[in-house]
Amino acid sequence: MLDFLLKIFGRDTESSKNVAKERLRLVLVHDRTSVSPQILEALKEDLIKVISDYMEIDEDALEVTFDRSEKSVALVASIPIKKVKRTAAVSKTVS
Amino acid sequence: MGEVIVITSGKGGVGKTTTTANIGTGLATMGYKVVLVDTDIGLRNLDVVLGLENRIVYDIVDVTKGNCKLRQALIKDKRFEGLHLLPAAQTKDKTAVSPEEMKALCAELKRDFDYVIIDCPAGIEQGFKNAIAGAEKAIVVTTPEVSAVRDADRIIGLLEAAELYQPKLIINRLRPKMVKRGDMMSIEDIIDILAVELIGVVPEDEYIVVSTNRGEPAILDPNSRAGQAYRNIARRITGEEVPFLNLEEEEGFMSKLKKIIGLSR
Ligand SMILES: Nc1ncnc2c1ncn2[C@@H]1O[C@H](COP(=O)(O)OP(=O)(O)O)[C@@H](O)[C@H]1O
Ligand SMILES: [Mg+2]
């Protein structure tokens, strides 16, 4: 009802095109992530590569998922750590 | 050796058949040898849009099943030198043709024609798989609506999975006035979302209805804005660089009047 009144009095300035764009953006995030599980696999491999520079992780227990809710999609990663390198030993900062 | 291009969309009713008919006619009037293949088996349409419905004897299923020679099934358009149609079957369903048969058919057509243009049915099932099987390039048609763009996105993903990379995009039925007042997604909005290259923008145009009534593609009418857009697309397909149409519509009477009496710029 409030929406309706706002519309009548022209205070609802959100153009329908912007509504369309936002809805599309979200629906495509949903679509693309559910249609392509390969994305997750590729992401996992890359994550392992990057993180291994800093710490030893349990690769088999690594979990990466999409957490879908109505208004957003979040990337949730659970990465069990086995060992962390001593700061001085992080090769990247040294070289 | 010709080129096989599939016209596809996912969603139905966005203008695949209209686009196929117009681009095909355009390429033929430019002097190319063109064959249009209707793969919408069971829902034959391209023949009526082209005005060739009374000349069908054999269809695509007759060809793939060996009931006739390919040459016998091809309808030669008497109005335009070089334009041919291979009609869909009306009484069978989409499983009557297999992707392998389509591949072989396209390979054969490509030997004799400069352009083999395939009108794809709606959906992502067998009919779609058949239509893209023998294609080397793809053109995706969408309209500036959420559902059509969403389906286009899905189709682009499926095309890439089938190794048809970098499809080109046609935005059909654009209404510049609605875009201007913020009630329709703009060309930029859609390109931004789909991240593919644009090959043309076709405005909403009443003449499309008139031309479909007559069975004469709009591209033949010098006054049709959609026709103009399709002429440009046909030229771009041949590799020519053609600037995009200015789709700014004629000003309405009221806004002109306001300008005259100094109410607005
Ligand atoms: N640019 C346009 N302006 C007005 N009407 C159009 C336009 N493009 C397509 N149409 C109409 O939309 C309908 C669906 O078009 P069609 O080409 O049959 O779509 P598809 O093959 O994708 O199902 C037809 O009635 C056609 O006349
Ligand atoms: Mg169609």
mmCIF file of N, CA and C in Angstrom, chain B residues 34-147:
data_model
loop_
_atom_site.group_PDB
_atom_site.id
_atom_site.type_symbol
_atom_site.label_atom_id
_atom_site.label_comp_id
_atom_site.label_asym_id
_atom_site.label_seq_id
_atom_site.Cartn_x
_atom_site.Cartn_y
_atom_site.Cartn_z
ATOM 1 N N VAL B 34 22.643 -18.164 -50.812
ATOM 2 C CA VAL B 34 22.245 -18.383 -49.426
ATOM 3 C C VAL B 34 21.216 -19.507 -49.305
ATOM 4 N N VAL B 35 21.356 -20.339 -48.273
ATOM 5 C CA VAL B 35 20.287 -21.287 -47.965
ATOM 6 C C VAL B 35 19.879 -21.115 -46.512
ATOM 7 N N LEU B 36 18.576 -21.019 -46.309
ATOM 8 C CA LEU B 36 18.034 -20.906 -44.960
ATOM 9 C C LEU B 36 17.462 -22.262 -44.560
ATOM 10 N N VAL B 37 17.865 -22.748 -43.407
ATOM 11 C CA VAL B 37 17.414 -24.065 -42.964
ATOM 12 C C VAL B 37 16.497 -23.908 -41.743
ATOM 13 N N ASP B 38 15.272 -24.331 -41.894
ATOM 14 C CA ASP B 38 14.321 -24.263 -40.778
ATOM 15 C C ASP B 38 14.433 -25.557 -39.972
ATOM 16 N N THR B 39 14.950 -25.463 -38.742
ATOM 17 C CA THR B 39 15.091 -26.681 -37.930
ATOM 18 C C THR B 39 14.004 -26.772 -36.857
ATOM 19 N N ASP B 40 13.017 -25.909 -36.956
ATOM 20 C CA ASP B 40 11.923 -25.946 -35.975
ATOM 21 C C ASP B 40 10.898 -26.995 -36.422
ATOM 22 N N ILE B 41 11.299 -28.255 -36.297
ATOM 23 C CA ILE B 41 10.465 -29.356 -36.789
ATOM 24 C C ILE B 41 9.181 -29.456 -35.953
ATOM 25 N N GLY B 42 8.051 -29.508 -36.652
ATOM 26 C CA GLY B 42 6.760 -29.554 -35.972
ATOM 27 C C GLY B 42 6.120 -28.177 -35.855
ATOM 28 N N LEU B 43 6.942 -27.137 -35.915
ATOM 29 C CA LEU B 43 6.414 -25.765 -35.857
ATOM 30 C C LEU B 43 7.029 -24.938 -36.980
ATOM 31 N N ARG B 44 6.805 -25.396 -38.188
ATOM 32 C CA ARG B 44 7.369 -24.753 -39.364
ATOM 33 C C ARG B 44 6.861 -23.311 -39.513
ATOM 34 N N ASN B 45 7.760 -22.385 -39.679
ATOM 35 C CA ASN B 45 7.387 -20.970 -39.752
ATOM 36 C C ASN B 45 8.114 -20.171 -40.812
ATOM 37 N N LEU B 46 9.355 -20.504 -41.009
ATOM 38 C CA LEU B 46 10.197 -19.711 -41.893
ATOM 39 C C LEU B 46 9.602 -19.620 -43.293
ATOM 40 N N ASP B 47 8.937 -20.683 -43.713
ATOM 41 C CA ASP B 47 8.322 -20.692 -45.051
ATOM 42 C C ASP B 47 7.265 -19.589 -45.200
ATOM 43 N N VAL B 48 6.436 -19.398 -44.187
ATOM 44 C CA VAL B 48 5.405 -18.360 -44.307
ATOM 45 C C VAL B 48 5.990 -16.953 -44.188
ATOM 46 N N VAL B 49 6.980 -16.817 -43.315
ATOM 47 C CA VAL B 49 7.609 -15.494 -43.189
ATOM 48 C C VAL B 49 8.240 -15.089 -44.519
ATOM 49 N N LEU B 50 8.749 -16.074 -45.250
ATOM 50 C CA LEU B 50 9.377 -15.798 -46.547
ATOM 51 C C LEU B 50 8.370 -15.797 -47.700
ATOM 52 N N GLY B 51 7.145 -16.219 -47.423
ATOM 53 C CA GLY B 51 6.146 -16.287 -48.484
ATOM 54 C C GLY B 51 6.352 -17.454 -49.436
ATOM 55 N N LEU B 52 6.936 -18.544 -48.928
ATOM 56 C CA LEU B 52 7.229 -19.687 -49.798
ATOM 57 C C LEU B 52 6.415 -20.928 -49.435
ATOM 58 N N GLU B 53 5.394 -20.738 -48.592
ATOM 59 C CA GLU B 53 4.674 -21.894 -48.041
ATOM 60 C C GLU B 53 3.975 -22.758 -49.077
ATOM 61 N N ASN B 54 3.653 -22.182 -50.230
ATOM 62 C CA ASN B 54 2.924 -22.961 -51.231
ATOM 63 C C ASN B 54 3.813 -23.791 -52.146
ATOM 64 N N ARG B 55 5.107 -23.672 -51.925
ATOM 65 C CA ARG B 55 5.994 -24.357 -52.860
ATOM 66 C C ARG B 55 6.706 -25.560 -52.260
ATOM 67 N N ILE B 56 6.325 -25.898 -51.018
ATOM 68 C CA ILE B 56 7.011 -27.000 -50.343
ATOM 69 C C ILE B 56 6.556 -28.362 -50.863
ATOM 70 N N VAL B 57 7.515 -29.185 -51.227
ATOM 71 C CA VAL B 57 7.212 -30.561 -51.621
ATOM 72 C C VAL B 57 7.865 -31.514 -50.620
ATOM 73 N N TYR B 58 9.184 -31.358 -50.484
ATOM 74 C CA TYR B 58 9.924 -32.176 -49.523
ATOM 75 C C TYR B 58 10.444 -31.302 -48.385
ATOM 76 N N ASP B 59 10.838 -31.957 -47.282
ATOM 77 C CA ASP B 59 11.368 -31.186 -46.158
ATOM 78 C C ASP B 59 12.664 -31.786 -45.628
ATOM 79 N N ILE B 60 13.156 -31.212 -44.553
ATOM 80 C CA ILE B 60 14.461 -31.601 -44.008
ATOM 81 C C ILE B 60 14.498 -33.076 -43.581
ATOM 82 N N VAL B 61 13.394 -33.578 -43.069
ATOM 83 C CA VAL B 61 13.370 -34.985 -42.643
ATOM 84 C C VAL B 61 13.404 -35.910 -43.868
ATOM 85 N N ASP B 62 12.723 -35.493 -44.950
ATOM 86 C CA ASP B 62 12.804 -36.273 -46.188
ATOM 87 C C ASP B 62 14.252 -36.386 -46.660
ATOM 88 N N VAL B 63 14.996 -35.305 -46.486
ATOM 89 C CA VAL B 63 16.394 -35.298 -46.910
ATOM 90 C C VAL B 63 17.238 -36.213 -46.018
ATOM 91 N N THR B 64 17.128 -36.038 -44.693
ATOM 92 C CA THR B 64 17.985 -36.833 -43.812
ATOM 93 C C THR B 64 17.600 -38.310 -43.816
ATOM 94 N N LYS B 65 16.328 -38.603 -44.137
ATOM 95 C CA LYS B 65 15.912 -40.005 -44.187
ATOM 96 C C LYS B 65 16.120 -40.617 -45.573
ATOM 97 N N GLY B 66 16.581 -39.774 -46.501
ATOM 98 C CA GLY B 66 16.878 -40.291 -47.835
ATOM 99 C C GLY B 66 15.664 -40.493 -48.729
ATOM 100 N N ASN B 67 14.531 -39.870 -48.381
ATOM 101 C CA ASN B 67 13.336 -39.971 -49.233
ATOM 102 C C ASN B 67 13.471 -39.164 -50.511
ATOM 103 N N CYS B 68 14.370 -38.206 -50.496
ATOM 104 C CA CYS B 68 14.594 -37.401 -51.699
ATOM 105 C C CYS B 68 16.022 -36.893 -51.676
ATOM 106 N N LYS B 69 16.429 -36.316 -52.817
ATOM 107 C CA LYS B 69 17.762 -35.718 -52.873
ATOM 108 C C LYS B 69 17.695 -34.340 -52.234
ATOM 109 N N LEU B 70 18.814 -33.886 -51.677
ATOM 110 C CA LEU B 70 18.867 -32.559 -51.069
ATOM 111 C C LEU B 70 18.384 -31.502 -52.068
ATOM 112 N N ARG B 71 18.844 -31.608 -53.286
ATOM 113 C CA ARG B 71 18.505 -30.669 -54.355
ATOM 114 C C ARG B 71 16.982 -30.552 -54.547
ATOM 115 N N GLN B 72 16.297 -31.682 -54.414
ATOM 116 C CA GLN B 72 14.840 -31.684 -54.630
ATOM 117 C C GLN B 72 14.087 -30.954 -53.531
ATOM 118 N N ALA B 73 14.660 -30.944 -52.330
ATOM 119 C CA ALA B 73 13.956 -30.335 -51.198
ATOM 120 C C ALA B 73 14.185 -28.830 -51.110
ATOM 121 N N LEU B 74 15.237 -28.353 -51.747
ATOM 122 C CA LEU B 74 15.553 -26.922 -51.675
ATOM 123 C C LEU B 74 14.578 -26.107 -52.519
ATOM 124 N N ILE B 75 13.971 -25.103 -51.900
ATOM 125 C CA ILE B 75 13.068 -24.221 -52.636
ATOM 126 C C ILE B 75 13.830 -22.983 -53.041
ATOM 127 N N LYS B 76 13.781 -22.694 -54.341
ATOM 128 C CA LYS B 76 14.498 -21.530 -54.850
ATOM 129 C C LYS B 76 13.530 -20.354 -54.851
ATOM 130 N N ASP B 77 13.929 -19.280 -54.206
ATOM 131 C CA ASP B 77 13.071 -18.095 -54.173
ATOM 132 C C ASP B 77 13.147 -17.400 -55.522
ATOM 133 N N LYS B 78 11.990 -17.257 -56.181
ATOM 134 C CA LYS B 78 12.003 -16.683 -57.532
ATOM 135 C C LYS B 78 12.245 -15.182 -57.526
ATOM 136 N N ARG B 79 11.989 -14.545 -56.379
ATOM 137 C CA ARG B 79 12.149 -13.084 -56.313
ATOM 138 C C ARG B 79 13.608 -12.667 -56.186
ATOM 139 N N PHE B 80 14.380 -13.483 -55.441
ATOM 140 C CA PHE B 80 15.775 -13.113 -55.225
ATOM 141 C C PHE B 80 16.694 -14.213 -55.692
ATOM 142 N N GLU B 81 17.490 -13.885 -56.676
ATOM 143 C CA GLU B 81 18.505 -14.786 -57.171
ATOM 144 C C GLU B 81 19.374 -15.221 -55.990
ATOM 145 N N GLY B 82 19.568 -16.498 -55.813
ATOM 146 C CA GLY B 82 20.519 -16.940 -54.794
ATOM 147 C C GLY B 82 19.914 -17.354 -53.469
ATOM 148 N N LEU B 83 18.624 -17.028 -53.236
ATOM 149 C CA LEU B 83 18.019 -17.374 -51.941
ATOM 150 C C LEU B 83 17.283 -18.719 -52.009
ATOM 151 N N HIS B 84 17.588 -19.589 -51.052
ATOM 152 C CA HIS B 84 16.964 -20.915 -51.009
ATOM 153 C C HIS B 84 16.481 -21.235 -49.609
ATOM 154 N N LEU B 85 15.461 -22.089 -49.541
ATOM 155 C CA LEU B 85 14.937 -22.526 -48.246
ATOM 156 C C LEU B 85 14.896 -24.043 -48.172
ATOM 157 N N LEU B 86 15.382 -24.569 -47.056
ATOM 158 C CA LEU B 86 15.161 -25.981 -46.762
ATOM 159 C C LEU B 86 14.141 -26.017 -45.624
ATOM 160 N N PRO B 87 12.898 -26.362 -45.925
ATOM 161 C CA PRO B 87 11.840 -26.258 -44.908
ATOM 162 C C PRO B 87 11.910 -27.344 -43.839
ATOM 163 N N ALA B 88 11.341 -27.023 -42.676
ATOM 164 C CA ALA B 88 11.229 -28.005 -41.600
ATOM 165 C C ALA B 88 10.083 -28.950 -41.940
ATOM 166 N N ALA B 89 10.093 -30.132 -41.301
ATOM 167 C CA ALA B 89 8.958 -31.030 -41.446
ATOM 168 C C ALA B 89 7.878 -30.556 -40.487
ATOM 169 N N GLN B 90 6.642 -30.690 -40.869
ATOM 170 C CA GLN B 90 5.575 -30.206 -40.005
ATOM 171 C C GLN B 90 4.922 -31.338 -39.214
ATOM 172 N N THR B 91 4.982 -32.549 -39.746
ATOM 173 C CA THR B 91 4.242 -33.647 -39.117
ATOM 174 C C THR B 91 5.093 -34.509 -38.184
ATOM 175 N N LYS B 92 6.396 -34.281 -38.179
ATOM 176 C CA LYS B 92 7.264 -35.088 -37.313
ATOM 177 C C LYS B 92 7.599 -34.288 -36.055
ATOM 178 N N ASP B 93 8.457 -34.874 -35.193
ATOM 179 C CA ASP B 93 8.927 -34.082 -34.064
ATOM 180 C C ASP B 93 10.448 -33.944 -34.117
ATOM 181 N N LYS B 94 10.971 -33.233 -33.130
ATOM 182 C CA LYS B 94 12.376 -32.822 -33.201
ATOM 183 C C LYS B 94 13.374 -33.963 -33.163
ATOM 184 N N THR B 95 12.930 -35.138 -32.708
ATOM 185 C CA THR B 95 13.847 -36.273 -32.660
ATOM 186 C C THR B 95 13.968 -36.963 -34.023
ATOM 187 N N ALA B 96 13.207 -36.470 -35.017
ATOM 188 C CA ALA B 96 13.264 -37.083 -36.350
ATOM 189 C C ALA B 96 14.602 -36.821 -37.035
ATOM 190 N N VAL B 97 15.359 -35.867 -36.508
ATOM 191 C CA VAL B 97 16.685 -35.585 -37.060
ATOM 192 C C VAL B 97 17.688 -35.700 -35.919
ATOM 193 N N SER B 98 18.897 -36.195 -36.216
ATOM 194 C CA SER B 98 19.919 -36.309 -35.171
ATOM 195 C C SER B 98 21.017 -35.271 -35.411
ATOM 196 N N PRO B 99 21.781 -34.940 -34.386
ATOM 197 C CA PRO B 99 22.885 -33.997 -34.561
ATOM 198 C C PRO B 99 23.876 -34.459 -35.641
ATOM 199 N N GLU B 100 24.122 -35.754 -35.711
ATOM 200 C CA GLU B 100 25.051 -36.264 -36.729
ATOM 201 C C GLU B 100 24.516 -35.993 -38.132
ATOM 202 N N GLU B 101 23.195 -36.221 -38.295
ATOM 203 C CA GLU B 101 22.593 -35.970 -39.615
ATOM 204 C C GLU B 101 22.676 -34.480 -39.969
ATOM 205 N N MET B 102 22.493 -33.629 -38.971
ATOM 206 C CA MET B 102 22.586 -32.193 -39.211
ATOM 207 C C MET B 102 23.995 -31.800 -39.632
ATOM 208 N N LYS B 103 24.978 -32.393 -38.967
ATOM 209 C CA LYS B 103 26.375 -32.102 -39.304
ATOM 210 C C LYS B 103 26.648 -32.430 -40.762
ATOM 211 N N ALA B 104 26.204 -33.617 -41.166
ATOM 212 C CA ALA B 104 26.429 -34.055 -42.538
ATOM 213 C C ALA B 104 25.697 -33.134 -43.511
ATOM 214 N N LEU B 105 24.483 -32.753 -43.163
ATOM 215 C CA LEU B 105 23.680 -31.883 -44.022
ATOM 216 C C LEU B 105 24.361 -30.523 -44.195
ATOM 217 N N CYS B 106 24.818 -29.955 -43.103
ATOM 218 C CA CYS B 106 25.471 -28.642 -43.165
ATOM 219 C C CYS B 106 26.751 -28.717 -44.001
ATOM 220 N N ALA B 107 27.499 -29.796 -43.808
ATOM 221 C CA ALA B 107 28.739 -29.944 -44.568
ATOM 222 C C ALA B 107 28.442 -29.976 -46.059
ATOM 223 N N GLU B 108 27.337 -30.639 -46.416
ATOM 224 C CA GLU B 108 26.972 -30.725 -47.829
ATOM 225 C C GLU B 108 26.506 -29.368 -48.359
ATOM 226 N N LEU B 109 25.696 -28.676 -47.587
ATOM 227 C CA LEU B 109 25.164 -27.373 -48.018
ATOM 228 C C LEU B 109 26.266 -26.337 -48.198
ATOM 229 N N LYS B 110 27.213 -26.388 -47.300
ATOM 230 C CA LYS B 110 28.307 -25.433 -47.265
ATOM 231 C C LYS B 110 29.177 -25.499 -48.530
ATOM 232 N N ARG B 111 29.133 -26.646 -49.182
ATOM 233 C CA ARG B 111 29.912 -26.789 -50.404
ATOM 234 C C ARG B 111 29.313 -25.960 -51.538
ATOM 235 N N ASP B 112 27.985 -25.812 -51.506
ATOM 236 C CA ASP B 112 27.303 -25.131 -52.609
ATOM 237 C C ASP B 112 26.895 -23.694 -52.307
ATOM 238 N N PHE B 113 26.879 -23.329 -51.021
ATOM 239 C CA PHE B 113 26.369 -22.001 -50.673
ATOM 240 C C PHE B 113 27.398 -21.158 -49.922
ATOM 241 N N ASP B 114 27.300 -19.834 -50.096
ATOM 242 C CA ASP B 114 28.188 -18.928 -49.364
ATOM 243 C C ASP B 114 27.768 -18.844 -47.906
ATOM 244 N N TYR B 115 26.453 -18.846 -47.683
ATOM 245 C CA TYR B 115 25.950 -18.777 -46.313
ATOM 246 C C TYR B 115 24.853 -19.809 -46.079
ATOM 247 N N VAL B 116 25.036 -20.604 -45.025
ATOM 248 C CA VAL B 116 24.005 -21.550 -44.591
ATOM 249 C C VAL B 116 23.505 -20.991 -43.262
ATOM 250 N N ILE B 117 22.252 -20.516 -43.240
ATOM 251 C CA ILE B 117 21.747 -19.896 -42.015
ATOM 252 C C ILE B 117 20.664 -20.764 -41.406
ATOM 253 N N ILE B 118 20.871 -21.127 -40.146
ATOM 254 C CA ILE B 118 19.992 -22.093 -39.494
ATOM 255 C C ILE B 118 19.078 -21.406 -38.492
ATOM 256 N N ASP B 119 17.782 -21.539 -38.724
ATOM 257 C CA ASP B 119 16.783 -21.001 -37.800
ATOM 258 C C ASP B 119 16.526 -22.048 -36.725
ATOM 259 N N CYS B 120 16.901 -21.708 -35.501
ATOM 260 C CA CYS B 120 16.846 -22.648 -34.376
ATOM 261 C C CYS B 120 15.486 -22.580 -33.680
ATOM 262 N N PRO B 121 14.976 -23.713 -33.198
ATOM 263 C CA PRO B 121 13.746 -23.645 -32.402
ATOM 264 C C PRO B 121 14.041 -23.101 -31.004
ATOM 265 N N ALA B 122 12.986 -22.750 -30.267
ATOM 266 C CA ALA B 122 13.158 -22.312 -28.883
ATOM 267 C C ALA B 122 13.557 -23.513 -28.024
ATOM 268 N N GLY B 123 14.110 -23.239 -26.857
ATOM 269 C CA GLY B 123 14.444 -24.318 -25.937
ATOM 270 C C GLY B 123 15.908 -24.705 -25.978
ATOM 271 N N ILE B 124 16.281 -25.676 -25.116
ATOM 272 C CA ILE B 124 17.678 -26.114 -25.064
ATOM 273 C C ILE B 124 17.773 -27.626 -25.256
ATOM 274 N N GLU B 125 16.683 -28.206 -25.747
ATOM 275 C CA GLU B 125 16.658 -29.667 -25.896
ATOM 276 C C GLU B 125 17.157 -30.104 -27.272
ATOM 277 N N GLN B 126 16.658 -31.231 -27.703
ATOM 278 C CA GLN B 126 17.100 -31.838 -28.963
ATOM 279 C C GLN B 126 17.104 -30.880 -30.164
ATOM 280 N N GLY B 127 16.039 -30.090 -30.301
ATOM 281 C CA GLY B 127 15.953 -29.176 -31.435
ATOM 282 C C GLY B 127 17.111 -28.195 -31.455
ATOM 283 N N PHE B 128 17.456 -27.682 -30.300
ATOM 284 C CA PHE B 128 18.591 -26.774 -30.173
ATOM 285 C C PHE B 128 19.890 -27.500 -30.513
ATOM 286 N N LYS B 129 20.032 -28.703 -29.967
ATOM 287 C CA LYS B 129 21.258 -29.471 -30.206
ATOM 288 C C LYS B 129 21.434 -29.772 -31.698
ATOM 289 N N ASN B 130 20.319 -30.089 -32.362
ATOM 290 C CA ASN B 130 20.383 -30.324 -33.802
ATOM 291 C C ASN B 130 20.821 -29.065 -34.534
ATOM 292 N N ALA B 131 20.192 -27.952 -34.166
ATOM 293 C CA ALA B 131 20.422 -26.704 -34.896
ATOM 294 C C ALA B 131 21.874 -26.252 -34.812
ATOM 295 N N ILE B 132 22.513 -26.493 -33.643
ATOM 296 C CA ILE B 132 23.884 -26.000 -33.512
ATOM 297 C C ILE B 132 24.933 -27.022 -33.957
ATOM 298 N N ALA B 133 24.492 -28.258 -34.190
ATOM 299 C CA ALA B 133 25.454 -29.347 -34.453
ATOM 300 C C ALA B 133 26.406 -29.041 -35.606
ATOM 301 N N GLY B 134 25.853 -28.496 -36.687
ATOM 302 C CA GLY B 134 26.706 -28.273 -37.857
ATOM 303 C C GLY B 134 27.167 -26.834 -38.004
ATOM 304 N N ALA B 135 26.901 -26.007 -36.991
ATOM 305 C CA ALA B 135 27.209 -24.572 -37.117
ATOM 306 C C ALA B 135 28.639 -24.241 -36.731
ATOM 307 N N GLU B 136 29.180 -23.218 -37.377
ATOM 308 C CA GLU B 136 30.536 -22.757 -37.053
ATOM 309 C C GLU B 136 30.504 -21.426 -36.317
ATOM 310 N N LYS B 137 29.390 -20.720 -36.504
ATOM 311 C CA LYS B 137 29.231 -19.434 -35.832
ATOM 312 C C LYS B 137 27.812 -19.355 -35.305
ATOM 313 N N ALA B 138 27.618 -18.510 -34.293
ATOM 314 C CA ALA B 138 26.275 -18.376 -33.737
ATOM 315 C C ALA B 138 25.917 -16.910 -33.535
ATOM 316 N N ILE B 139 24.644 -16.621 -33.792
ATOM 317 C CA ILE B 139 24.107 -15.303 -33.483
ATOM 318 C C ILE B 139 22.977 -15.519 -32.479
ATOM 319 N N VAL B 140 23.072 -14.840 -31.345
ATOM 320 C CA VAL B 140 22.054 -14.970 -30.306
ATOM 321 C C VAL B 140 21.123 -13.761 -30.379
ATOM 322 N N VAL B 141 19.819 -14.036 -30.444
ATOM 323 C CA VAL B 141 18.833 -12.955 -30.492
ATOM 324 C C VAL B 141 18.201 -12.807 -29.110
ATOM 325 N N THR B 142 18.085 -11.571 -28.647
ATOM 326 C CA THR B 142 17.370 -11.346 -27.402
ATOM 327 C C THR B 142 16.514 -10.093 -27.545
ATOM 328 N N THR B 143 15.624 -9.890 -26.574
ATOM 329 C CA THR B 143 14.880 -8.634 -26.506
ATOM 330 C C THR B 143 15.276 -7.997 -25.172
ATOM 331 N N PRO B 144 14.990 -6.718 -24.992
ATOM 332 C CA PRO B 144 15.446 -6.059 -23.751
ATOM 333 C C PRO B 144 14.569 -6.413 -22.542
ATOM 334 N N GLU B 145 14.329 -7.684 -22.319
ATOM 335 C CA GLU B 145 13.520 -8.102 -21.179
ATOM 336 C C GLU B 145 14.285 -9.092 -20.316
ATOM 337 N N VAL B 146 13.964 -9.091 -19.032
ATOM 338 C CA VAL B 146 14.691 -9.925 -18.080
ATOM 339 C C VAL B 146 14.699 -11.388 -18.509
ATOM 340 N N SER B 147 13.524 -11.915 -18.872
ATOM 341 C CA SER B 147 13.452 -13.339 -19.204
ATOM 342 C C SER B 147 14.269 -13.682 -20.448
#
